[in-house]
Amino acid sequence: MSKFQHAPSREEIPALESLGVQLHPDTITYINDPQALATALGGSGFLELFKNPLVLAAAVSACLGGLLFGFDQGIVSIVLTMKQFLTQFPETDKTVTSAAGLNKGVMTALLELGAFLGAIQAGFLADKYSRKWAIGFGMLWFVAGSILQAAAYQFAQLVVGRFIGGIGIGILSSCAPMYISEISPPNIRGALLVLEAWTIVFGIVVMFYITYATRNMIGDWAFRLPFTIQMAPCVLLAAALWRLPYSPRWLAFKGRDEESLTSLMTLRRLPASDPRVQAEWIAIRAEAVRNREVAVEAHPNLQGDSFGQQIKLEAATWADMFKPKFFRKTQIGIMLMFFQQFVGINALIYYSPTLFETLGLDSEMQITLSGILNIVQLGAVTVAFFVTDRVGRKPILIYGAIGMTISHVVVAGMIGRYQHNWPAYPSQAKAGVAFIFIFMVTYGFGWAPIPWSMPAEVHDSAHRAKGVAITTCSNWFNNFIIGLITPPMIQSISYGTFIFFGAFAAMSLVYTIFFVPETRGRTLEQMDEIFGTHASQENAIATQEIFAIICGVAQNDTRGDVEDKKVRDIHQEYTVTA
């Protein structure tokens, strides 16, 4: 156990020998060439995901938040049409009360509001208690909320249960990308990060059809059973949580360097003498030291290990993200998540049966097409998994925005023109349905995964965690608004709902063209060229200096001068002792 509660300063960095590590001569080569390190650790193909079962299992476990949120969407889209549910909760039945639309919105949106509050506290919990125990904390919130929902006999209890469960989903969804990025080898990190978006859609599909199967059960178990089943993954996570490794980066962040090395060896299944493990571990330690330096330089009067000082520092570092120096990067995550929600995706998922009703479809066809709609989105997100790095981020967002705008305009036109007599216009109804599916394809291909992944690319290492956290908060807050306003909109303005979302889809096109950078093929340091800042360059120089201190070599040795006498001495010493 380290004597520190945080990464050490440069002057306090322990020597490798004191930690029982002898520097391998190839380590410096890998430090100098991260791409060579990634290549040495393995390929980047799909099958590489299965070559390290522990990392894959840990990543899947971390994505529980996305899966659970998908479960909720899959449940709600059907239960809001169930007679058993409407009988138990007449507040959501439009034949009973004119406020049914608003009550449906409140019921749906309270989960997102809880998730927003959970996302806010997730960063502090993950830094204070570790990534994996923050995941466990979120799991407990979700289980408590699910029990309240499954046992609810009053509308107020149902709403409270959704709010509490939402807090858990917010914590889980924020910690997942953080934990995955910190345990994954660099050669498959990008692929594993896509799991968050994929598991959301997968959860929607699975729970939709579970609820589809229970909808004809007699009595209120038709909806209580799905609310109960959604807790099942938590049982699996609870069993796995004890065996999940701590994040090596969190351990280094806490100054626990030896434990960090042990965790990394477990994750990579390689010994401490392996130069790949050494290079990655040294990079992790250097990043932790540098991030500590950045925090001290920015807020020298807020350093301390007391709980009060940590809370103040947490608030100050959040505020830093909105200062002019960083805001251009911060706003990308905020705005991408804003448009991700305001183009109407979750309105379609939550209320697709109701929207299909406006196109004149019978109740059975409404539910059937809603299920197919979710499968189509899952297919689109899966395709994006393979092509995003080849095509680029910005083109996919642009084409997606164009496709979504056209789809909304066509559907709005069909409903506005023909809703008074759909039986006389079956072809127009089919055209409206077709363009809802086109919307789902164009959304799933780009606007589903990219807003989750791009914020992690544009921020430098010292600010990436906060940048991702703010992005997640934006997602849940905008999700809350959409969940609240959509049912009254559908009930009151019908086709105007599609015009509303179509207008935001058009604005997302304008925003993408003028404000979203292309990050494909760019290194972190090259982001400065886009944003006109020097934070990444400054961090790169400082990190090289820290590399040299950790390795105990001259600074130019860590920049590739492998013929330097000091490096040859390391090689000779290693050969003799080995």
Coordinates of C-alpha atoms in Angstrom, one line a residue:
M1 CA 0.0 0.0 0.0
S2 CA 1.3 3.4 -1.0
K3 CA 2.1 6.1 1.6
F4 CA 0.3 8.5 -0.8
Q5 CA -3.4 9.0 -1.4
H6 CA -2.6 10.2 -4.9
A7 CA 0.1 9.9 -7.6
P8 CA 3.5 11.1 -6.3
S9 CA 5.2 14.3 -7.5
R10 CA 8.3 14.0 -9.8
E11 CA 10.6 14.2 -6.8
E12 CA 8.8 11.4 -5.0
I13 CA 8.7 8.9 -7.9
P14 CA 10.1 5.6 -6.7
A15 CA 12.9 3.9 -8.7
L16 CA 11.9 0.9 -10.7
E17 CA 14.4 -1.2 -8.7
S18 CA 12.7 -0.3 -5.5
L19 CA 9.5 -1.8 -7.0
G20 CA 11.2 -5.0 -8.0
V21 CA 11.3 -4.2 -11.8
Q22 CA 14.3 -4.3 -14.0
L23 CA 13.9 -2.2 -17.2
H24 CA 13.9 -4.3 -20.3
P25 CA 15.9 -2.7 -23.2
D26 CA 12.8 -2.9 -25.6
T27 CA 10.6 -1.0 -23.1
I28 CA 11.9 2.4 -24.2
T29 CA 11.2 1.5 -27.8
Y30 CA 7.6 0.8 -27.0
I31 CA 7.3 3.9 -24.8
N32 CA 8.5 6.0 -27.8
D33 CA 6.2 4.2 -30.3
P34 CA 2.7 3.6 -28.9
Q35 CA 1.6 2.2 -32.2
A36 CA 4.3 -0.5 -32.0
L37 CA 3.1 -1.3 -28.5
A38 CA -0.5 -1.7 -29.7
T39 CA 0.7 -3.9 -32.6
A40 CA 2.9 -6.0 -30.3
L41 CA -0.1 -6.6 -28.0
G42 CA -2.1 -8.1 -30.8
G43 CA -4.2 -7.2 -33.9
S44 CA -7.3 -5.0 -34.0
G45 CA -9.7 -7.5 -35.7
F46 CA -13.0 -8.7 -34.2
L47 CA -11.5 -12.0 -33.1
E48 CA -8.9 -10.2 -31.0
L49 CA -11.7 -9.4 -28.6
F50 CA -11.9 -13.0 -27.6
K51 CA -8.2 -13.6 -27.1
N52 CA -8.3 -12.1 -23.6
P53 CA -11.4 -13.4 -21.9
L54 CA -10.8 -11.5 -18.7
V55 CA -10.7 -8.1 -20.4
L56 CA -13.8 -8.9 -22.5
A57 CA -15.7 -10.2 -19.4
A58 CA -14.8 -7.1 -17.4
A59 CA -15.8 -4.8 -20.3
V60 CA -19.1 -6.6 -20.7
S61 CA -19.8 -6.3 -17.0
A62 CA -19.0 -2.6 -17.0
C63 CA -21.5 -2.1 -19.8
L64 CA -24.3 -3.2 -17.5
G65 CA -25.6 0.3 -17.3
G66 CA -26.2 0.5 -21.0
L67 CA -27.9 -2.9 -21.0
L68 CA -30.2 -1.9 -18.1
F69 CA -31.1 1.4 -19.8
G70 CA -31.9 -0.6 -22.9
F71 CA -34.1 -3.0 -20.8
D72 CA -36.0 0.0 -19.5
Q73 CA -36.7 1.3 -23.0
G74 CA -37.8 -2.1 -24.2
I75 CA -40.2 -2.5 -21.3
V76 CA -41.7 1.0 -21.3
S77 CA -42.5 1.0 -25.1
I78 CA -45.0 -1.9 -24.5
V79 CA -46.2 -1.5 -21.0
L80 CA -47.6 1.9 -21.8
T81 CA -50.0 0.2 -24.2
M82 CA -50.9 -2.7 -21.8
K83 CA -54.5 -2.8 -20.6
Q84 CA -53.3 -4.4 -17.3
F85 CA -50.9 -1.5 -16.8
L86 CA -53.4 1.2 -17.6
T87 CA -55.9 -0.5 -15.2
Q88 CA -53.4 -0.5 -12.4
F89 CA -52.2 3.0 -13.1
P90 CA -55.2 4.9 -14.6
E91 CA -53.1 8.1 -14.4
T92 CA -51.5 7.0 -17.7
D93 CA -54.8 6.1 -19.5
K94 CA -55.9 8.9 -21.9
T95 CA -59.5 7.6 -21.7
V96 CA -59.5 8.3 -18.0
T97 CA -57.7 11.6 -17.7
S98 CA -56.6 14.3 -20.1
A99 CA -53.3 14.5 -18.1
A100 CA -52.3 11.0 -19.2
G101 CA -49.8 12.3 -21.7
L102 CA -48.1 14.4 -19.1
N103 CA -48.1 11.5 -16.6
K104 CA -46.6 9.2 -19.1
G105 CA -43.9 11.7 -19.7
V106 CA -43.2 12.1 -16.0
M107 CA -43.0 8.4 -15.5
T108 CA -40.6 8.0 -18.4
A109 CA -38.5 11.1 -17.7
L110 CA -37.9 10.6 -14.0
L111 CA -35.6 7.7 -14.8
E112 CA -33.5 10.0 -17.0
L113 CA -33.5 12.7 -14.3
G114 CA -32.2 10.2 -11.8
A115 CA -29.6 9.1 -14.3
F116 CA -28.5 12.7 -14.7
L117 CA -27.9 13.0 -11.0
G118 CA -26.2 9.6 -10.9
A119 CA -23.8 10.7 -13.7
I120 CA -22.9 13.9 -11.8
Q121 CA -21.7 11.9 -8.8
A122 CA -20.1 9.0 -10.8
G123 CA -16.8 10.8 -11.3
F124 CA -16.3 11.5 -7.6
L125 CA -17.3 7.9 -6.6
A126 CA -15.1 6.3 -9.2
D127 CA -12.1 8.4 -8.2
K128 CA -12.7 8.0 -4.5
Y129 CA -13.7 4.3 -4.2
S130 CA -12.4 2.9 -7.5
R131 CA -14.1 2.3 -10.8
K132 CA -15.3 -1.2 -10.0
W133 CA -16.9 -0.4 -6.6
A134 CA -18.6 2.6 -8.2
I135 CA -20.2 0.1 -10.6
G136 CA -21.3 -1.9 -7.6
F137 CA -22.7 1.2 -6.0
G138 CA -24.7 1.9 -9.1
M139 CA -26.0 -1.6 -9.2
L140 CA -27.4 -1.3 -5.7
W141 CA -29.3 1.8 -6.7
F142 CA -30.8 0.1 -9.7
V143 CA -31.9 -3.0 -7.8
A144 CA -33.6 -0.9 -5.2
G145 CA -35.5 1.1 -7.9
S146 CA -36.5 -2.1 -9.8
I147 CA -37.9 -3.6 -6.6
L148 CA -40.0 -0.5 -6.1
Q149 CA -41.3 -0.6 -9.7
A150 CA -42.1 -4.3 -9.7
A151 CA -44.0 -4.0 -6.4
A152 CA -45.7 -0.7 -7.2
Y153 CA -49.5 -0.4 -6.7
Q154 CA -49.6 3.4 -6.7
F155 CA -48.4 5.7 -9.5
A156 CA -46.3 7.7 -7.0
Q157 CA -44.4 4.6 -5.9
L158 CA -43.8 3.7 -9.6
V159 CA -42.3 7.1 -10.3
V160 CA -40.1 7.1 -7.2
G161 CA -38.8 3.6 -8.2
R162 CA -37.9 4.8 -11.6
F163 CA -36.1 7.8 -10.2
I164 CA -34.0 5.6 -7.8
G165 CA -33.3 3.1 -10.6
G166 CA -32.2 5.9 -12.8
I167 CA -29.5 7.0 -10.4
G168 CA -28.0 3.6 -10.7
I169 CA -28.1 3.7 -14.5
G170 CA -26.5 7.1 -14.5
I171 CA -23.6 5.9 -12.3
L172 CA -23.2 2.7 -14.3
S173 CA -23.3 4.4 -17.7
S174 CA -20.7 7.0 -16.7
C175 CA -18.3 4.4 -15.2
A176 CA -18.5 2.0 -18.0
P177 CA -16.5 3.9 -20.7
M178 CA -14.0 5.0 -18.0
Y179 CA -13.4 1.5 -16.7
I180 CA -13.3 -0.1 -20.2
S181 CA -10.8 2.5 -21.5
E182 CA -8.5 1.9 -18.5
I183 CA -8.4 -1.9 -18.6
S184 CA -8.4 -2.5 -22.4
P185 CA -5.2 -3.0 -24.4
P186 CA -4.7 -0.2 -26.9
N187 CA -5.2 -2.5 -29.9
I188 CA -8.9 -3.2 -29.1
R189 CA -9.8 -0.3 -26.9
G190 CA -11.9 1.5 -29.6
A191 CA -13.9 -1.7 -30.3
L192 CA -14.6 -2.3 -26.6
L193 CA -15.8 1.3 -26.2
V194 CA -18.5 0.8 -28.8
L195 CA -20.0 -1.9 -26.5
E196 CA -21.7 0.9 -24.4
A197 CA -23.8 2.0 -27.4
W198 CA -24.3 -1.6 -28.6
T199 CA -25.5 -2.9 -25.3
I200 CA -28.2 -0.2 -25.0
V201 CA -29.7 -1.3 -28.3
F202 CA -29.2 -5.0 -27.5
G203 CA -31.0 -4.5 -24.2
I204 CA -33.9 -2.8 -25.9
V205 CA -34.4 -5.7 -28.3
V206 CA -34.1 -8.4 -25.6
M207 CA -36.5 -6.8 -23.1
F208 CA -38.9 -5.7 -25.8
Y209 CA -39.5 -9.3 -26.8
I210 CA -39.7 -10.5 -23.2
T211 CA -42.4 -7.9 -22.5
Y212 CA -44.0 -8.8 -25.8
A213 CA -44.2 -12.4 -24.6
T214 CA -45.8 -11.4 -21.2
R215 CA -48.3 -8.8 -22.5
N216 CA -51.2 -11.3 -22.8
M217 CA -50.7 -12.7 -19.3
I218 CA -53.8 -12.4 -17.1
G219 CA -53.4 -9.9 -14.3
D220 CA -50.7 -7.4 -13.4
W221 CA -47.8 -9.9 -13.7
A222 CA -47.9 -9.0 -17.4
F223 CA -45.9 -5.9 -16.5
R224 CA -44.5 -6.8 -13.1
L225 CA -42.6 -9.8 -14.5
P226 CA -40.5 -7.7 -16.9
F227 CA -39.7 -5.2 -14.2
T228 CA -38.5 -8.1 -12.1
I229 CA -36.5 -9.8 -14.8
Q230 CA -34.6 -6.7 -15.5
M231 CA -32.7 -7.2 -12.2
A232 CA -31.3 -10.6 -13.4
P233 CA -28.1 -9.1 -14.9
C234 CA -27.4 -7.5 -11.5
V235 CA -27.2 -10.9 -10.0
L236 CA -24.5 -11.9 -12.5
L237 CA -22.7 -8.6 -12.0
A238 CA -22.7 -9.1 -8.2
A239 CA -21.1 -12.5 -8.7
A240 CA -18.5 -11.1 -11.1
L241 CA -17.7 -7.9 -9.3
W242 CA -15.5 -9.6 -6.7
R243 CA -13.3 -11.0 -9.4
L244 CA -13.1 -8.0 -11.6
P245 CA -9.6 -6.4 -11.5
Y246 CA -9.1 -2.9 -10.3
S247 CA -8.2 -0.4 -13.0
P248 CA -4.4 -0.1 -13.2
R249 CA -4.8 3.6 -13.9
W250 CA -7.0 4.1 -10.9
L251 CA -4.4 2.3 -8.7
A252 CA -1.6 4.6 -10.2
F253 CA -3.8 7.6 -9.7
K254 CA -3.9 6.6 -6.0
G255 CA -0.1 6.1 -5.9
R256 CA -0.4 2.3 -5.6
D257 CA 2.2 1.5 -8.2
E258 CA 3.0 -2.1 -7.3
E259 CA -0.7 -3.0 -7.2
S260 CA -1.1 -1.2 -10.6
L261 CA 1.6 -3.4 -12.1
T262 CA 0.0 -6.6 -10.6
S263 CA -3.4 -5.6 -12.0
L264 CA -1.9 -4.9 -15.4
M265 CA -0.1 -8.3 -15.4
T266 CA -3.4 -10.0 -14.7
L267 CA -5.2 -8.2 -17.4
R268 CA -2.5 -8.8 -20.1
R269 CA -1.6 -12.3 -18.8
L270 CA 2.1 -11.3 -19.1
P271 CA 5.0 -11.2 -16.5
A272 CA 6.5 -8.0 -15.1
S273 CA 9.6 -8.6 -17.1
D274 CA 7.8 -8.3 -20.4
P275 CA 8.6 -5.0 -22.2
R276 CA 5.0 -4.5 -23.3
V277 CA 3.7 -4.6 -19.8
Q278 CA 6.6 -2.4 -18.6
A279 CA 5.9 0.2 -21.3
E280 CA 2.2 0.4 -20.7
W281 CA 2.7 0.5 -16.9
I282 CA 5.3 3.3 -17.1
A283 CA 2.9 5.2 -19.4
I284 CA 0.1 4.8 -16.9
R285 CA 2.3 6.0 -14.1
A286 CA 3.6 9.0 -16.1
E287 CA 0.0 10.0 -17.0
A288 CA -1.0 9.7 -13.3
V289 CA 1.9 11.9 -12.2
R290 CA 1.2 14.4 -15.0
N291 CA -2.5 14.6 -14.2
R292 CA -1.7 15.3 -10.5
E293 CA 0.7 18.1 -11.6
V294 CA -2.0 19.7 -13.8
A295 CA -4.5 19.7 -10.8
V296 CA -1.9 21.2 -8.5
E297 CA -0.9 23.9 -11.0
A298 CA -4.5 24.8 -11.6
H299 CA -5.6 24.7 -7.9
P300 CA -2.7 24.9 -5.6
N301 CA -4.8 25.9 -2.6
L302 CA -7.2 23.0 -2.9
Q303 CA -4.7 20.1 -2.5
G304 CA -5.3 17.8 0.5
D305 CA -6.6 14.4 1.4
S306 CA -9.5 15.5 3.5
F307 CA -13.0 14.8 2.2
G308 CA -13.8 18.6 2.2
Q309 CA -10.7 19.4 0.2
Q310 CA -11.5 16.7 -2.3
I311 CA -15.1 18.0 -2.8
K312 CA -13.8 21.5 -3.4
L313 CA -11.2 20.2 -5.9
E314 CA -13.9 18.2 -7.6
A315 CA -16.1 21.2 -8.1
A316 CA -13.2 23.4 -9.2
T317 CA -12.0 20.9 -11.9
W318 CA -15.6 20.6 -13.2
A319 CA -15.7 24.4 -13.5
D320 CA -12.4 24.3 -15.4
M321 CA -14.1 22.5 -18.3
F322 CA -16.2 25.6 -19.0
K323 CA -13.4 28.0 -19.2
P324 CA -12.4 29.4 -22.6
K325 CA -9.3 27.3 -22.8
F326 CA -11.3 24.0 -22.8
F327 CA -14.9 25.0 -23.7
R328 CA -14.6 24.4 -27.4
K329 CA -13.8 20.8 -26.7
T330 CA -16.4 20.5 -23.9
Q331 CA -19.3 21.8 -26.0
I332 CA -18.7 19.1 -28.6
G333 CA -19.8 16.4 -26.2
I334 CA -22.7 18.5 -24.8
M335 CA -24.0 19.4 -28.3
L336 CA -23.6 15.9 -29.8
M337 CA -25.6 14.4 -27.0
F338 CA -28.2 17.3 -27.3
F339 CA -28.8 16.5 -30.9
Q340 CA -28.6 12.7 -30.3
Q341 CA -31.7 13.1 -28.1
F342 CA -33.5 16.0 -29.9
V343 CA -33.6 14.3 -33.3
G344 CA -36.2 12.0 -31.6
I345 CA -34.6 8.6 -31.2
N346 CA -35.9 7.8 -27.7
A347 CA -39.3 9.2 -28.6
L348 CA -39.4 6.6 -31.3
I349 CA -38.2 3.8 -29.0
Y350 CA -40.4 4.7 -26.0
Y351 CA -43.5 5.6 -27.9
S352 CA -43.1 3.8 -31.3
P353 CA -46.4 1.9 -30.9
T354 CA -48.2 5.2 -30.2
L355 CA -46.4 6.8 -33.2
F356 CA -47.4 3.9 -35.5
E357 CA -50.9 4.4 -34.3
T358 CA -50.9 7.9 -35.8
L359 CA -50.1 6.1 -39.1
G360 CA -53.3 4.1 -38.9
L361 CA -51.9 0.7 -37.9
D362 CA -53.8 -1.7 -35.6
S363 CA -52.5 -2.5 -32.2
E364 CA -50.8 -5.8 -33.1
M365 CA -49.0 -4.3 -36.0
Q366 CA -47.9 -1.4 -33.9
I367 CA -46.1 -3.7 -31.5
T368 CA -44.7 -6.0 -34.2
L369 CA -43.2 -3.1 -36.1
S370 CA -41.8 -1.6 -32.9
G371 CA -39.8 -4.8 -32.3
I372 CA -38.5 -4.9 -35.9
L373 CA -37.6 -1.2 -35.5
N374 CA -35.3 -2.0 -32.6
I375 CA -33.7 -4.9 -34.5
V376 CA -33.0 -2.6 -37.4
Q377 CA -31.2 -0.1 -35.1
L378 CA -29.2 -3.0 -33.6
G379 CA -28.1 -4.0 -37.1
A380 CA -27.1 -0.4 -37.9
V381 CA -25.0 0.1 -34.8
T382 CA -23.3 -3.3 -35.5
V383 CA -22.3 -2.1 -39.0
A384 CA -21.0 1.2 -37.5
F385 CA -18.7 -0.9 -35.3
F386 CA -16.8 -2.1 -38.4
V387 CA -16.8 1.0 -40.7
T388 CA -16.4 4.1 -38.5
D389 CA -12.6 4.0 -38.5
R390 CA -12.6 3.5 -42.2
V391 CA -15.1 6.2 -43.3
G392 CA -14.5 8.8 -40.5
R393 CA -16.8 10.4 -37.9
K394 CA -17.9 13.6 -39.6
P395 CA -19.2 12.1 -42.9
I396 CA -21.3 9.5 -41.1
L397 CA -22.8 12.2 -38.9
I398 CA -23.5 14.4 -41.9
Y399 CA -25.2 11.7 -43.9
G400 CA -27.1 10.6 -40.8
A401 CA -28.4 14.1 -40.2
I402 CA -29.6 14.4 -43.9
G403 CA -31.3 11.0 -43.7
M404 CA -33.0 11.8 -40.4
T405 CA -34.2 15.2 -41.6
I406 CA -35.7 13.8 -44.8
S407 CA -37.4 11.0 -42.8
H408 CA -39.0 13.3 -40.3
V409 CA -40.3 15.6 -43.1
V410 CA -41.8 12.8 -45.1
V411 CA -43.5 11.2 -42.1
A412 CA -44.9 14.5 -40.9
G413 CA -46.3 15.1 -44.4
M414 CA -47.9 11.7 -44.6
I415 CA -49.6 12.1 -41.2
G416 CA -50.7 15.7 -41.8
R417 CA -52.1 15.0 -45.2
Y418 CA -53.7 11.5 -44.8
Q419 CA -54.4 10.8 -41.1
H420 CA -58.1 11.7 -41.5
N421 CA -58.7 8.6 -43.6
W422 CA -55.8 6.1 -43.5
P423 CA -57.8 3.1 -44.9
A424 CA -58.2 5.0 -48.2
Y425 CA -54.4 5.7 -48.4
P426 CA -52.6 2.4 -47.5
S427 CA -49.6 3.2 -49.8
Q428 CA -49.0 6.5 -48.0
A429 CA -49.2 4.8 -44.6
K430 CA -46.6 2.3 -45.8
A431 CA -44.4 5.1 -47.0
G432 CA -44.6 6.7 -43.6
V433 CA -43.6 3.5 -41.9
A434 CA -40.7 3.0 -44.4
F435 CA -39.2 6.4 -43.6
I436 CA -39.4 5.7 -39.9
F437 CA -37.2 2.7 -40.6
I438 CA -34.9 4.8 -42.8
F439 CA -34.6 7.2 -39.9
M440 CA -33.6 4.4 -37.5
V441 CA -30.9 3.1 -40.0
T442 CA -29.3 6.5 -40.5
Y443 CA -29.4 7.2 -36.8
G444 CA -28.0 3.9 -35.7
F445 CA -25.2 4.1 -38.2
G446 CA -23.6 7.3 -36.8
W447 CA -25.6 9.3 -34.3
A448 CA -25.9 6.3 -31.9
P449 CA -22.2 5.5 -31.3
I450 CA -20.2 8.6 -32.3
P451 CA -21.5 11.0 -29.6
W452 CA -20.4 8.4 -27.0
S453 CA -16.9 7.9 -28.4
M454 CA -15.8 11.3 -29.9
P455 CA -15.6 13.2 -26.5
A456 CA -13.0 10.8 -25.3
E457 CA -10.9 11.6 -28.5
V458 CA -10.9 15.4 -28.4
H459 CA -9.9 15.9 -24.8
D460 CA -6.3 15.7 -23.6
S461 CA -5.5 13.1 -20.9
A462 CA -5.7 15.4 -18.0
H463 CA -9.3 16.5 -18.8
R464 CA -10.7 13.4 -20.5
A465 CA -12.5 12.0 -17.5
K466 CA -14.4 15.2 -16.8
G467 CA -15.1 15.7 -20.5
V468 CA -16.7 12.3 -20.8
A469 CA -18.7 12.8 -17.5
I470 CA -20.1 16.1 -18.8
T471 CA -21.1 14.4 -22.1
T472 CA -22.9 11.7 -20.1
C473 CA -24.7 14.3 -18.0
S474 CA -25.8 16.0 -21.2
N475 CA -27.2 12.7 -22.5
W476 CA -29.3 12.1 -19.5
F477 CA -30.5 15.7 -19.1
N478 CA -31.7 15.9 -22.7
N479 CA -33.1 12.4 -22.4
F480 CA -35.1 13.6 -19.4
I481 CA -36.6 16.5 -21.4
I482 CA -37.5 14.3 -24.4
G483 CA -39.1 11.7 -22.2
L484 CA -41.2 14.4 -20.5
I485 CA -42.4 16.4 -23.5
T486 CA -43.0 13.6 -26.1
P487 CA -46.3 12.1 -24.9
P488 CA -48.1 15.4 -24.6
M489 CA -46.7 16.4 -28.0
I490 CA -48.0 13.2 -29.6
Q491 CA -51.4 13.6 -27.9
S492 CA -51.7 17.3 -28.8
I493 CA -49.9 18.1 -32.1
S494 CA -49.7 14.7 -33.8
Y495 CA -47.6 15.2 -37.0
G496 CA -46.1 18.3 -35.5
T497 CA -44.0 16.0 -33.3
F498 CA -42.1 14.9 -36.4
I499 CA -41.7 18.5 -37.6
F500 CA -40.3 19.4 -34.2
F501 CA -37.7 16.6 -34.3
G502 CA -37.0 17.2 -38.0
A503 CA -36.1 20.8 -37.3
F504 CA -33.5 19.6 -34.8
A505 CA -32.2 17.0 -37.2
A506 CA -31.6 19.8 -39.7
M507 CA -29.8 21.9 -37.1
S508 CA -27.6 18.9 -36.3
L509 CA -26.5 18.9 -39.9
V510 CA -25.5 22.6 -39.7
Y511 CA -23.8 22.0 -36.4
T512 CA -21.8 19.0 -37.7
I513 CA -20.6 20.8 -40.8
F514 CA -19.3 23.9 -39.0
F515 CA -18.4 22.7 -35.5
V516 CA -17.5 19.0 -35.4
P517 CA -13.9 18.1 -36.3
E518 CA -12.8 15.0 -38.0
T519 CA -10.8 12.9 -35.6
R520 CA -10.1 9.8 -37.7
G521 CA -6.4 9.2 -38.0
R522 CA -5.6 12.1 -35.6
T523 CA -3.4 11.7 -32.5
L524 CA -4.2 13.4 -29.3
E525 CA -1.4 15.9 -29.9
Q526 CA -2.8 16.8 -33.3
M527 CA -6.1 17.9 -31.7
D528 CA -4.3 21.2 -30.9
E529 CA -4.2 21.9 -34.6
I530 CA -8.0 21.8 -34.7
F531 CA -8.7 23.7 -31.5
G532 CA -5.8 26.2 -31.5
T533 CA -4.7 25.1 -28.0
H534 CA -1.4 23.9 -26.6
A535 CA -2.5 21.7 -23.7
S536 CA -1.8 18.5 -25.5
Q537 CA 1.7 19.6 -26.6
E538 CA 2.5 20.8 -23.1
N539 CA 1.3 17.5 -21.7
A540 CA 3.4 15.6 -24.2
I541 CA 6.6 17.4 -23.3
A542 CA 6.0 17.1 -19.6
T543 CA 5.1 13.4 -19.9
Q544 CA 8.3 12.7 -21.8
E545 CA 10.2 14.3 -18.9
I546 CA 8.4 12.1 -16.4
F547 CA 9.1 9.0 -18.6
A548 CA 12.8 9.8 -18.3
I549 CA 12.6 10.1 -14.5
I550 CA 10.7 6.8 -14.1
C551 CA 13.1 4.9 -16.4
G552 CA 16.1 6.5 -14.9
V553 CA 17.5 7.6 -18.2
A554 CA 18.3 10.8 -20.0
Q555 CA 15.3 12.4 -21.5
N556 CA 16.4 11.9 -25.1
D557 CA 16.5 8.2 -24.5
T558 CA 12.7 8.1 -24.2
R559 CA 12.4 9.9 -27.5
G560 CA 13.9 7.1 -29.6
D561 CA 17.7 7.5 -29.3
V562 CA 18.2 3.8 -28.6
E563 CA 21.8 3.9 -29.6
D564 CA 22.6 6.2 -26.7
K565 CA 25.2 4.7 -24.3
K566 CA 22.7 4.7 -21.4
V567 CA 20.3 2.5 -23.3
R568 CA 23.1 0.1 -24.4
D569 CA 24.1 -0.1 -20.8
I570 CA 20.6 -1.1 -19.8
H571 CA 20.6 -3.8 -22.5
Q572 CA 24.0 -5.1 -21.4
E573 CA 22.9 -5.1 -17.7
Y574 CA 19.7 -6.8 -18.5
T575 CA 21.4 -9.5 -20.6
V576 CA 23.9 -10.3 -17.8
T577 CA 21.3 -10.5 -15.0
A578 CA 18.8 -12.4 -17.1

